[in-house]
Short mmCIF file of N, CA and C in Angstrom, two decimals:
data_model
loop_
_atom_site.label_atom_id
_atom_site.label_comp_id
_atom_site.label_asym_id
_atom_site.label_seq_id
_atom_site.Cartn_x
_atom_site.Cartn_y
_atom_site.Cartn_z
N MET A 1446 -85.05 -28.61 -178.32
CA MET A 1446 -85.17 -29.55 -178.49
C MET A 1446 -85.80 -30.18 -179.54
N HIS A 1447 -85.37 -31.01 -179.66
CA HIS A 1447 -86.35 -31.82 -180.94
C HIS A 1447 -87.02 -32.97 -180.65
N SER A 1448 -88.15 -32.86 -180.35
CA SER A 1448 -88.75 -34.78 -180.48
C SER A 1448 -89.12 -35.26 -181.50
N VAL A 1449 -88.44 -36.66 -180.94
CA VAL A 1449 -88.45 -38.03 -181.58
C VAL A 1449 -89.75 -38.94 -181.32
N VAL A 1450 -90.91 -39.84 -182.48
CA VAL A 1450 -91.25 -40.11 -182.03
C VAL A 1450 -90.67 -41.60 -182.77
N ILE A 1451 -90.39 -42.57 -182.00
CA ILE A 1451 -90.60 -43.93 -182.69
C ILE A 1451 -91.02 -45.28 -182.97
N ILE A 1452 -92.06 -45.68 -184.38
CA ILE A 1452 -92.80 -46.57 -184.03
C ILE A 1452 -92.25 -47.43 -185.48
N GLU A 1453 -92.58 -48.42 -184.43
CA GLU A 1453 -91.32 -49.80 -184.53
C GLU A 1453 -91.71 -50.50 -183.76
N ASP A 1454 -92.44 -52.15 -184.90
CA ASP A 1454 -92.69 -53.51 -184.40
C ASP A 1454 -92.09 -54.52 -183.18
N SER A 1455 -90.84 -54.32 -183.79
CA SER A 1455 -89.58 -55.13 -182.88
C SER A 1455 -89.47 -54.08 -181.65
N PHE A 1456 -90.04 -55.10 -180.49
CA PHE A 1456 -90.12 -54.46 -179.31
C PHE A 1456 -88.44 -54.30 -178.94
N PRO A 1457 -87.88 -55.48 -178.48
CA PRO A 1457 -86.05 -55.00 -179.11
C PRO A 1457 -85.75 -53.72 -180.05
N LEU A 1458 -85.81 -53.73 -181.01
CA LEU A 1458 -85.23 -52.94 -182.18
C LEU A 1458 -85.38 -51.49 -181.29
N ARG A 1459 -86.82 -51.08 -180.93
CA ARG A 1459 -87.63 -49.75 -180.51
C ARG A 1459 -86.59 -49.42 -178.99
N GLN A 1460 -86.61 -50.87 -178.35
CA GLN A 1460 -86.16 -49.98 -177.36
C GLN A 1460 -84.72 -49.94 -177.03
N GLY A 1461 -83.50 -51.24 -178.35
CA GLY A 1461 -82.05 -50.24 -178.56
C GLY A 1461 -82.21 -48.56 -178.92
N MET A 1462 -82.91 -48.56 -179.78
CA MET A 1462 -82.53 -47.26 -180.19
C MET A 1462 -83.30 -46.51 -179.48
N ILE A 1463 -84.29 -46.43 -178.63
CA ILE A 1463 -84.46 -45.00 -177.21
C ILE A 1463 -83.39 -45.66 -175.69
N LEU A 1464 -83.12 -46.54 -175.74
CA LEU A 1464 -81.96 -46.54 -174.38
C LEU A 1464 -80.48 -46.59 -174.69
N THR A 1465 -80.02 -46.77 -176.15
CA THR A 1465 -78.54 -46.70 -176.03
C THR A 1465 -78.37 -45.81 -177.09
N PHE A 1466 -79.01 -45.21 -177.59
CA PHE A 1466 -78.42 -43.93 -178.56
C PHE A 1466 -78.47 -42.82 -177.51
N ASP A 1467 -77.90 -41.97 -178.07
CA ASP A 1467 -77.04 -40.75 -177.44
C ASP A 1467 -78.08 -39.66 -178.03
N TRP A 1468 -79.60 -39.00 -177.42
CA TRP A 1468 -79.99 -38.99 -178.17
C TRP A 1468 -80.37 -37.05 -177.91
N ARG A 1469 -79.32 -36.94 -176.41
CA ARG A 1469 -78.84 -35.41 -176.15
C ARG A 1469 -77.72 -35.08 -176.65
N ALA A 1470 -76.75 -35.73 -177.14
CA ALA A 1470 -75.50 -34.96 -178.64
C ALA A 1470 -76.22 -34.95 -179.07
N LEU A 1471 -77.82 -35.05 -180.01
CA LEU A 1471 -78.25 -34.54 -180.48
C LEU A 1471 -79.67 -32.88 -180.46
N ASN A 1472 -79.63 -33.07 -179.27
CA ASN A 1472 -80.23 -31.95 -178.56
C ASN A 1472 -81.42 -32.60 -179.32
N CYS A 1473 -82.24 -33.55 -178.71
CA CYS A 1473 -82.70 -34.75 -179.06
C CYS A 1473 -83.63 -35.42 -178.27
N PHE A 1474 -84.28 -35.47 -177.75
CA PHE A 1474 -85.14 -36.66 -177.13
C PHE A 1474 -86.62 -37.95 -177.43
N VAL A 1475 -86.27 -38.58 -176.74
CA VAL A 1475 -87.91 -39.56 -177.25
C VAL A 1475 -89.16 -38.88 -176.85
N ALA A 1476 -90.22 -38.58 -177.52
CA ALA A 1476 -90.74 -37.92 -176.85
C ALA A 1476 -92.02 -39.11 -176.80
N GLY A 1477 -92.08 -40.43 -177.24
CA GLY A 1477 -93.17 -40.76 -177.60
C GLY A 1477 -92.65 -42.54 -178.45
N GLU A 1478 -93.23 -43.27 -178.49
CA GLU A 1478 -93.26 -44.61 -178.94
C GLU A 1478 -94.71 -45.30 -179.38
N ALA A 1479 -94.54 -46.02 -180.60
CA ALA A 1479 -96.23 -47.04 -180.82
C ALA A 1479 -95.10 -48.10 -181.56
N ASP A 1480 -96.25 -49.24 -181.55
CA ASP A 1480 -95.29 -50.24 -181.73
C ASP A 1480 -96.17 -50.77 -183.55
N ASN A 1481 -96.96 -49.76 -183.47
CA ASN A 1481 -97.57 -49.84 -185.24
C ASN A 1481 -98.02 -48.54 -185.90
N GLY A 1482 -98.77 -48.53 -187.17
CA GLY A 1482 -99.35 -47.22 -187.62
C GLY A 1482 -100.08 -46.90 -187.19
N GLU A 1483 -101.39 -47.35 -187.44
CA GLU A 1483 -102.52 -46.68 -186.30
C GLU A 1483 -102.16 -46.33 -184.66
N ASP A 1484 -101.37 -46.86 -183.95
CA ASP A 1484 -101.07 -46.29 -182.99
C ASP A 1484 -100.17 -44.95 -183.18
N GLY A 1485 -99.21 -44.88 -184.32
CA GLY A 1485 -98.08 -44.29 -185.04
C GLY A 1485 -98.86 -42.89 -184.69
N LEU A 1486 -100.04 -42.84 -185.78
CA LEU A 1486 -100.46 -41.71 -186.25
C LEU A 1486 -101.10 -41.07 -185.02
N ILE A 1487 -101.86 -42.02 -184.20
CA ILE A 1487 -102.20 -41.01 -183.05
C ILE A 1487 -101.37 -40.33 -182.20
N LEU A 1488 -100.33 -40.87 -182.54
CA LEU A 1488 -99.40 -40.64 -181.09
C LEU A 1488 -99.10 -38.80 -182.36
N ILE A 1489 -98.42 -39.48 -183.36
CA ILE A 1489 -98.17 -38.51 -184.11
C ILE A 1489 -99.29 -36.74 -183.87
N ARG A 1490 -100.03 -37.06 -184.55
CA ARG A 1490 -101.48 -36.20 -184.48
C ARG A 1490 -101.34 -36.02 -182.93
N GLU A 1491 -101.05 -36.26 -181.69
CA GLU A 1491 -101.00 -35.92 -180.74
C GLU A 1491 -99.80 -34.96 -179.86
N ILE A 1492 -98.54 -35.33 -180.44
CA ILE A 1492 -97.33 -34.95 -180.33
C ILE A 1492 -96.91 -33.61 -180.87
N ARG A 1493 -97.34 -34.01 -182.81
CA ARG A 1493 -96.64 -33.13 -183.54
C ARG A 1493 -95.26 -33.17 -183.54
N PRO A 1494 -94.41 -34.38 -183.77
CA PRO A 1494 -92.90 -34.05 -183.34
C PRO A 1494 -92.27 -33.22 -184.41
N ASP A 1495 -90.66 -33.49 -183.98
CA ASP A 1495 -89.86 -32.97 -185.06
C ASP A 1495 -89.69 -34.03 -186.39
N ILE A 1496 -89.46 -34.93 -185.82
CA ILE A 1496 -89.00 -36.44 -186.51
C ILE A 1496 -89.68 -36.93 -186.33
N VAL A 1497 -89.44 -37.96 -186.94
CA VAL A 1497 -90.76 -39.79 -186.89
C VAL A 1497 -89.52 -40.57 -187.35
N ILE A 1498 -89.30 -41.77 -186.77
CA ILE A 1498 -88.59 -43.12 -186.95
C ILE A 1498 -89.34 -43.74 -187.38
N THR A 1499 -89.51 -44.44 -188.32
CA THR A 1499 -90.75 -46.02 -188.51
C THR A 1499 -90.02 -46.82 -189.50
N ASP A 1500 -90.92 -47.81 -188.57
CA ASP A 1500 -90.95 -49.33 -189.40
C ASP A 1500 -91.52 -49.19 -190.89
N ILE A 1501 -91.60 -50.16 -191.83
CA ILE A 1501 -92.41 -50.03 -192.91
C ILE A 1501 -93.22 -51.21 -192.33
N ARG A 1502 -93.33 -52.41 -192.21
CA ARG A 1502 -93.84 -53.05 -192.48
C ARG A 1502 -94.19 -53.73 -190.81
N MET A 1503 -95.59 -53.77 -190.45
CA MET A 1503 -96.34 -53.86 -189.51
C MET A 1503 -97.32 -54.23 -189.12
N PRO A 1504 -98.25 -54.51 -188.31
CA PRO A 1504 -99.17 -54.86 -187.81
C PRO A 1504 -100.38 -53.98 -188.21
N GLY A 1505 -101.81 -54.18 -188.72
CA GLY A 1505 -102.57 -53.06 -189.02
C GLY A 1505 -102.01 -52.11 -190.38
N MET A 1506 -101.65 -51.12 -189.71
CA MET A 1506 -101.19 -49.81 -190.47
C MET A 1506 -99.96 -49.76 -191.12
N ASP A 1507 -99.22 -50.13 -192.14
CA ASP A 1507 -97.69 -50.18 -192.60
C ASP A 1507 -97.57 -48.37 -192.15
N GLY A 1508 -96.11 -48.26 -192.27
CA GLY A 1508 -95.55 -47.41 -192.24
C GLY A 1508 -95.67 -46.24 -192.86
N LEU A 1509 -95.09 -46.61 -193.97
CA LEU A 1509 -95.27 -45.75 -195.55
C LEU A 1509 -96.85 -44.78 -195.49
N ASP A 1510 -98.25 -45.84 -195.26
CA ASP A 1510 -99.40 -45.78 -195.03
C ASP A 1510 -99.73 -44.29 -193.81
N MET A 1511 -98.90 -44.76 -192.91
CA MET A 1511 -98.98 -43.78 -191.68
C MET A 1511 -98.30 -42.56 -192.16
N LEU A 1512 -97.14 -41.91 -192.73
CA LEU A 1512 -96.76 -41.43 -193.56
C LEU A 1512 -97.81 -40.73 -194.08
N GLU A 1513 -97.74 -41.23 -195.18
CA GLU A 1513 -98.70 -40.67 -195.96
C GLU A 1513 -100.29 -39.53 -195.36
N ALA A 1514 -100.92 -40.31 -194.35
CA ALA A 1514 -102.22 -39.65 -193.90
C ALA A 1514 -101.48 -38.45 -192.63
N MET A 1515 -100.57 -38.87 -192.44
CA MET A 1515 -99.49 -37.55 -191.69
C MET A 1515 -99.63 -36.63 -192.85
N ARG A 1516 -99.10 -36.71 -193.51
CA ARG A 1516 -98.48 -35.78 -194.04
C ARG A 1516 -99.93 -34.28 -194.85
N SER A 1517 -101.17 -35.84 -195.00
CA SER A 1517 -102.16 -35.29 -195.27
C SER A 1517 -103.28 -34.44 -195.09
N SER A 1518 -102.68 -34.89 -193.14
CA SER A 1518 -103.23 -33.60 -192.27
C SER A 1518 -102.14 -32.79 -191.86
N GLY A 1519 -101.10 -31.98 -192.73
CA GLY A 1519 -100.73 -31.39 -192.90
C GLY A 1519 -99.28 -31.75 -191.50
N GLY A 1520 -99.13 -33.19 -191.50
CA GLY A 1520 -97.95 -32.84 -190.38
C GLY A 1520 -96.71 -32.86 -191.49
N ASP A 1521 -95.34 -31.69 -190.56
CA ASP A 1521 -94.80 -31.54 -191.59
C ASP A 1521 -92.94 -32.64 -190.49
N ALA A 1522 -93.25 -33.08 -190.08
CA ALA A 1522 -92.21 -34.09 -189.59
C ALA A 1522 -91.40 -34.61 -190.94
N VAL A 1523 -89.75 -34.36 -189.83
CA VAL A 1523 -88.45 -35.03 -191.32
C VAL A 1523 -88.96 -36.60 -190.60
N CYS A 1524 -88.55 -37.07 -191.71
CA CYS A 1524 -89.02 -38.58 -190.77
C CYS A 1524 -87.75 -39.75 -192.03
N ILE A 1525 -87.59 -40.62 -190.98
CA ILE A 1525 -86.50 -41.28 -191.01
C ILE A 1525 -86.91 -42.69 -191.25
N VAL A 1526 -87.24 -43.79 -191.93
CA VAL A 1526 -87.68 -45.05 -192.91
C VAL A 1526 -86.50 -46.13 -192.61
N ILE A 1527 -86.95 -47.50 -191.17
CA ILE A 1527 -86.60 -48.38 -191.08
C ILE A 1527 -86.80 -49.24 -191.68
N SER A 1528 -86.18 -50.33 -192.37
CA SER A 1528 -87.01 -51.35 -193.14
C SER A 1528 -85.62 -53.02 -193.48
N ALA A 1529 -86.35 -54.11 -193.04
CA ALA A 1529 -86.13 -54.64 -193.54
C ALA A 1529 -85.77 -54.81 -194.78
N TYR A 1530 -86.49 -54.72 -195.99
CA TYR A 1530 -86.71 -54.63 -197.05
C TYR A 1530 -86.83 -53.38 -198.30
N GLY A 1531 -85.38 -53.94 -198.92
CA GLY A 1531 -84.69 -52.74 -199.75
C GLY A 1531 -84.98 -52.56 -200.70
N GLU A 1532 -85.99 -52.61 -201.32
CA GLU A 1532 -87.31 -53.24 -202.58
C GLU A 1532 -87.11 -50.70 -202.67
N PHE A 1533 -86.56 -51.29 -203.70
CA PHE A 1533 -86.95 -50.16 -204.72
C PHE A 1533 -88.87 -49.00 -204.53
N ASP A 1534 -89.86 -50.42 -204.90
CA ASP A 1534 -90.81 -49.74 -204.65
C ASP A 1534 -91.08 -48.78 -203.36
N TYR A 1535 -90.57 -49.44 -202.24
CA TYR A 1535 -91.24 -48.88 -200.36
C TYR A 1535 -90.23 -47.66 -200.78
N ALA A 1536 -88.75 -47.75 -201.30
CA ALA A 1536 -87.99 -46.02 -201.29
C ALA A 1536 -88.95 -45.49 -202.46
N GLN A 1537 -88.81 -45.23 -203.68
CA GLN A 1537 -89.82 -44.76 -204.02
C GLN A 1537 -90.89 -44.34 -203.38
N ARG A 1538 -91.65 -44.86 -202.82
CA ARG A 1538 -92.88 -44.44 -202.02
C ARG A 1538 -92.30 -43.42 -201.14
N ALA A 1539 -91.63 -43.92 -200.00
CA ALA A 1539 -91.28 -43.31 -199.18
C ALA A 1539 -90.60 -42.07 -199.35
N ILE A 1540 -89.79 -41.48 -200.72
CA ILE A 1540 -89.54 -40.43 -201.23
C ILE A 1540 -90.36 -39.47 -201.43
N ARG A 1541 -92.19 -39.69 -201.89
CA ARG A 1541 -92.72 -39.83 -202.68
C ARG A 1541 -93.41 -38.46 -200.97
N PHE A 1542 -93.14 -38.89 -199.49
CA PHE A 1542 -93.59 -38.88 -198.70
C PHE A 1542 -92.30 -37.49 -198.52
N GLY A 1543 -92.02 -37.45 -199.10
CA GLY A 1543 -90.68 -36.66 -198.19
C GLY A 1543 -89.93 -37.08 -197.47
N VAL A 1544 -90.01 -38.47 -196.93
CA VAL A 1544 -88.59 -39.22 -196.20
C VAL A 1544 -86.95 -38.28 -196.39
N SER A 1545 -86.52 -38.16 -195.01
CA SER A 1545 -85.32 -37.99 -195.01
C SER A 1545 -84.41 -39.16 -195.66
N GLU A 1546 -84.63 -40.06 -194.82
CA GLU A 1546 -83.39 -41.44 -195.24
C GLU A 1546 -84.41 -42.47 -194.90
N PHE A 1547 -83.32 -43.68 -195.31
CA PHE A 1547 -84.06 -44.73 -195.90
C PHE A 1547 -82.67 -45.61 -195.16
N LEU A 1548 -82.97 -46.32 -193.76
CA LEU A 1548 -82.24 -47.23 -193.60
C LEU A 1548 -83.12 -48.49 -193.37
N VAL A 1549 -81.83 -49.14 -194.22
CA VAL A 1549 -82.00 -51.21 -194.01
C VAL A 1549 -81.26 -51.99 -193.36
N LYS A 1550 -82.41 -52.84 -192.25
CA LYS A 1550 -81.78 -53.48 -191.51
C LYS A 1550 -81.48 -54.75 -191.97
N PRO A 1551 -80.91 -55.20 -191.56
CA PRO A 1551 -79.81 -54.56 -189.69
C PRO A 1551 -78.81 -53.47 -190.00
N PHE A 1552 -79.15 -52.51 -189.83
CA PHE A 1552 -78.30 -50.88 -189.65
C PHE A 1552 -77.43 -50.74 -188.11
N GLU A 1553 -76.72 -50.25 -188.46
CA GLU A 1553 -75.62 -49.83 -187.45
C GLU A 1553 -76.09 -48.56 -186.85
N MET A 1554 -75.38 -48.22 -185.73
CA MET A 1554 -76.40 -47.19 -184.84
C MET A 1554 -75.62 -45.71 -185.20
N SER A 1555 -74.59 -45.87 -185.86
CA SER A 1555 -73.39 -45.02 -186.95
C SER A 1555 -74.08 -44.41 -188.12
N GLU A 1556 -74.62 -45.55 -188.66
CA GLU A 1556 -76.10 -45.10 -189.80
C GLU A 1556 -76.95 -43.86 -189.16
N LEU A 1557 -77.74 -44.24 -188.24
CA LEU A 1557 -79.12 -43.88 -187.50
C LEU A 1557 -78.59 -42.32 -187.02
N ASN A 1558 -77.16 -42.44 -186.79
CA ASN A 1558 -76.74 -40.93 -185.69
C ASN A 1558 -76.57 -40.11 -187.14
N GLY A 1559 -75.81 -40.78 -188.88
CA GLY A 1559 -75.71 -39.78 -189.60
C GLY A 1559 -77.08 -39.31 -190.34
N ALA A 1560 -77.77 -40.49 -190.05
CA ALA A 1560 -79.54 -40.01 -190.03
C ALA A 1560 -79.93 -39.07 -189.65
N LEU A 1561 -79.78 -39.09 -188.12
CA LEU A 1561 -80.30 -37.83 -187.41
C LEU A 1561 -79.63 -36.58 -187.41
N LYS A 1562 -78.10 -37.17 -187.74
CA LYS A 1562 -77.91 -35.52 -187.68
C LYS A 1562 -78.35 -34.69 -188.92
N ASN A 1563 -78.53 -35.45 -189.89
CA ASN A 1563 -79.34 -34.57 -191.03
C ASN A 1563 -80.95 -34.15 -191.03
N ALA A 1564 -81.29 -35.06 -190.38
CA ALA A 1564 -83.10 -34.62 -190.36
C ALA A 1564 -83.18 -33.48 -188.94
N VAL A 1565 -82.02 -33.32 -187.80
CA VAL A 1565 -82.10 -32.20 -187.25
C VAL A 1565 -81.97 -31.18 -188.19
N ARG A 1566 -80.86 -31.19 -188.84
CA ARG A 1566 -80.53 -29.50 -190.00
C ARG A 1566 -81.91 -29.66 -190.77
N ARG A 1567 -83.09 -30.60 -191.20
CA ARG A 1567 -84.33 -30.36 -191.62
C ARG A 1567 -85.13 -30.30 -190.79
N ALA A 1568 -85.43 -30.24 -189.39
CA ALA A 1568 -86.26 -30.17 -188.42
C ALA A 1568 -85.72 -28.75 -188.19
N GLU A 1569 -84.42 -28.13 -188.10
CA GLU A 1569 -84.37 -27.16 -187.66
C GLU A 1569 -84.25 -25.64 -189.20
N GLN A 1570 -84.11 -26.22 -190.21
CA GLN A 1570 -84.88 -25.37 -191.39
C GLN A 1570 -86.19 -25.27 -191.35
N ILE A 1571 -86.75 -26.21 -191.18
CA ILE A 1571 -88.39 -26.06 -190.96
C ILE A 1571 -88.99 -25.51 -189.92
N ARG A 1572 -88.31 -25.45 -188.49
CA ARG A 1572 -88.68 -23.93 -187.46
C ARG A 1572 -88.46 -23.15 -188.04
N HIS A 1573 -87.57 -22.73 -188.60
CA HIS A 1573 -86.74 -21.48 -188.87
C HIS A 1573 -88.06 -21.17 -190.04
N LEU A 1574 -88.78 -21.54 -190.99
CA LEU A 1574 -89.71 -21.34 -191.77
C LEU A 1574 -91.06 -21.03 -191.49
N ARG A 1575 -90.88 -21.80 -190.57
CA ARG A 1575 -92.53 -21.55 -189.01
C ARG A 1575 -92.31 -20.22 -188.70
N GLN A 1576 -91.13 -20.20 -188.00
CA GLN A 1576 -91.08 -18.68 -187.42
C GLN A 1576 -90.77 -17.70 -189.00
N ILE A 1577 -90.33 -17.66 -189.77
CA ILE A 1577 -90.54 -16.62 -191.09
C ILE A 1577 -92.21 -16.27 -190.95
N GLU A 1578 -92.74 -17.30 -191.57
CA GLU A 1578 -94.53 -17.22 -191.52
C GLU A 1578 -94.93 -16.40 -190.51
N GLU A 1579 -94.70 -16.99 -189.23
CA GLU A 1579 -95.55 -16.35 -188.29
C GLU A 1579 -94.89 -14.89 -188.28
N LYS A 1580 -94.19 -15.02 -188.01
CA LYS A 1580 -93.10 -13.26 -188.22
C LYS A 1580 -94.47 -12.34 -189.76
N LYS A 1581 -94.08 -12.91 -190.78
CA LYS A 1581 -95.12 -11.74 -191.72
C LYS A 1581 -96.27 -11.96 -191.34
N GLY A 1582 -97.36 -12.88 -190.88
CA GLY A 1582 -98.60 -12.94 -190.34
C GLY A 1582 -99.05 -11.95 -189.53
N VAL A 1583 -97.30 -11.87 -188.51
CA VAL A 1583 -97.67 -10.61 -187.39
C VAL A 1583 -97.40 -8.87 -188.69
N LEU A 1584 -96.36 -8.95 -188.85
CA LEU A 1584 -95.95 -8.09 -189.33
C LEU A 1584 -96.87 -7.39 -190.70
N TYR A 1585 -96.96 -8.45 -191.39
CA TYR A 1585 -98.69 -7.88 -192.83
C TYR A 1585 -99.73 -8.08 -192.04
N GLY A 1586 -100.35 -8.86 -191.12
CA GLY A 1586 -101.58 -8.68 -190.85
C GLY A 1586 -102.37 -9.04 -191.96
N ASP A 1587 -103.55 -7.63 -192.00
CA ASP A 1587 -104.52 -8.61 -192.74
C ASP A 1587 -104.58 -7.28 -193.70
N PHE A 1588 -102.96 -7.43 -194.17
CA PHE A 1588 -102.34 -6.51 -195.75
C PHE A 1588 -102.28 -7.60 -196.61
N VAL A 1589 -102.42 -9.12 -196.32
CA VAL A 1589 -101.59 -10.25 -197.07
C VAL A 1589 -103.34 -11.06 -197.48
N ALA A 1590 -103.18 -11.35 -198.12
CA ALA A 1590 -105.15 -11.94 -198.95
C ALA A 1590 -104.23 -13.80 -198.32
N GLU A 1591 -105.08 -14.76 -198.28
CA GLU A 1591 -104.50 -15.92 -198.44
C GLU A 1591 -103.80 -16.60 -199.41
N ASP A 1592 -103.90 -16.05 -200.50
CA ASP A 1592 -102.42 -16.80 -201.18
C ASP A 1592 -101.29 -15.31 -201.84
N GLY A 1593 -100.92 -14.99 -200.98
CA GLY A 1593 -99.36 -14.13 -200.56
C GLY A 1593 -99.58 -13.13 -200.70
N ASP A 1594 -101.02 -12.64 -202.26
CA ASP A 1594 -100.56 -11.20 -202.18
C ASP A 1594 -101.44 -10.27 -201.54
N ILE A 1595 -100.32 -9.03 -201.84
CA ILE A 1595 -100.91 -7.57 -200.54
C ILE A 1595 -102.32 -7.23 -200.97
N LYS A 1596 -103.37 -6.44 -200.01
CA LYS A 1596 -104.57 -6.75 -200.44
C LYS A 1596 -104.89 -5.16 -199.18
N GLY A 1597 -106.04 -4.59 -199.95
CA GLY A 1597 -106.18 -3.13 -199.06
C GLY A 1597 -105.92 -1.79 -200.48
N LYS A 1598 -105.64 -1.28 -199.42
CA LYS A 1598 -105.28 0.31 -199.78
C LYS A 1598 -103.76 0.14 -199.85
N TYR A 1599 -103.66 0.84 -200.58
CA TYR A 1599 -101.71 0.93 -200.75
C TYR A 1599 -101.15 2.55 -199.66
#
């Protein structure tokens, strides 16, 4: 199953997503929730979720700053951004951080469902790539240098 973290300052919206969405139908579960970017970043670093759903404007650290910090520390979660603001600047910044989907509030649950289906596909690709990297490490071990070149005697 894919772990999902929801960071949204609106309690009714956050709880609505958690309680009314059929997470199991998409092979997902909600692993954690936060109401601001600072707590969200701590949660992401602890849980290392497959998927992050976040609002942009929140008290303290906003969602995009949180995603930037996550990416800079090596986090590779698939991200869905939700916002009441459809401004191009936000969308542009979101794209720089590899955001999978950008939903503008209010959104329909069917839109979230479509965004999550895409996020699950991307999370599965990331998981598959990680497995390949792990297998390469096992297969080649000491023969592969950090830059990917083969080292040592042939």
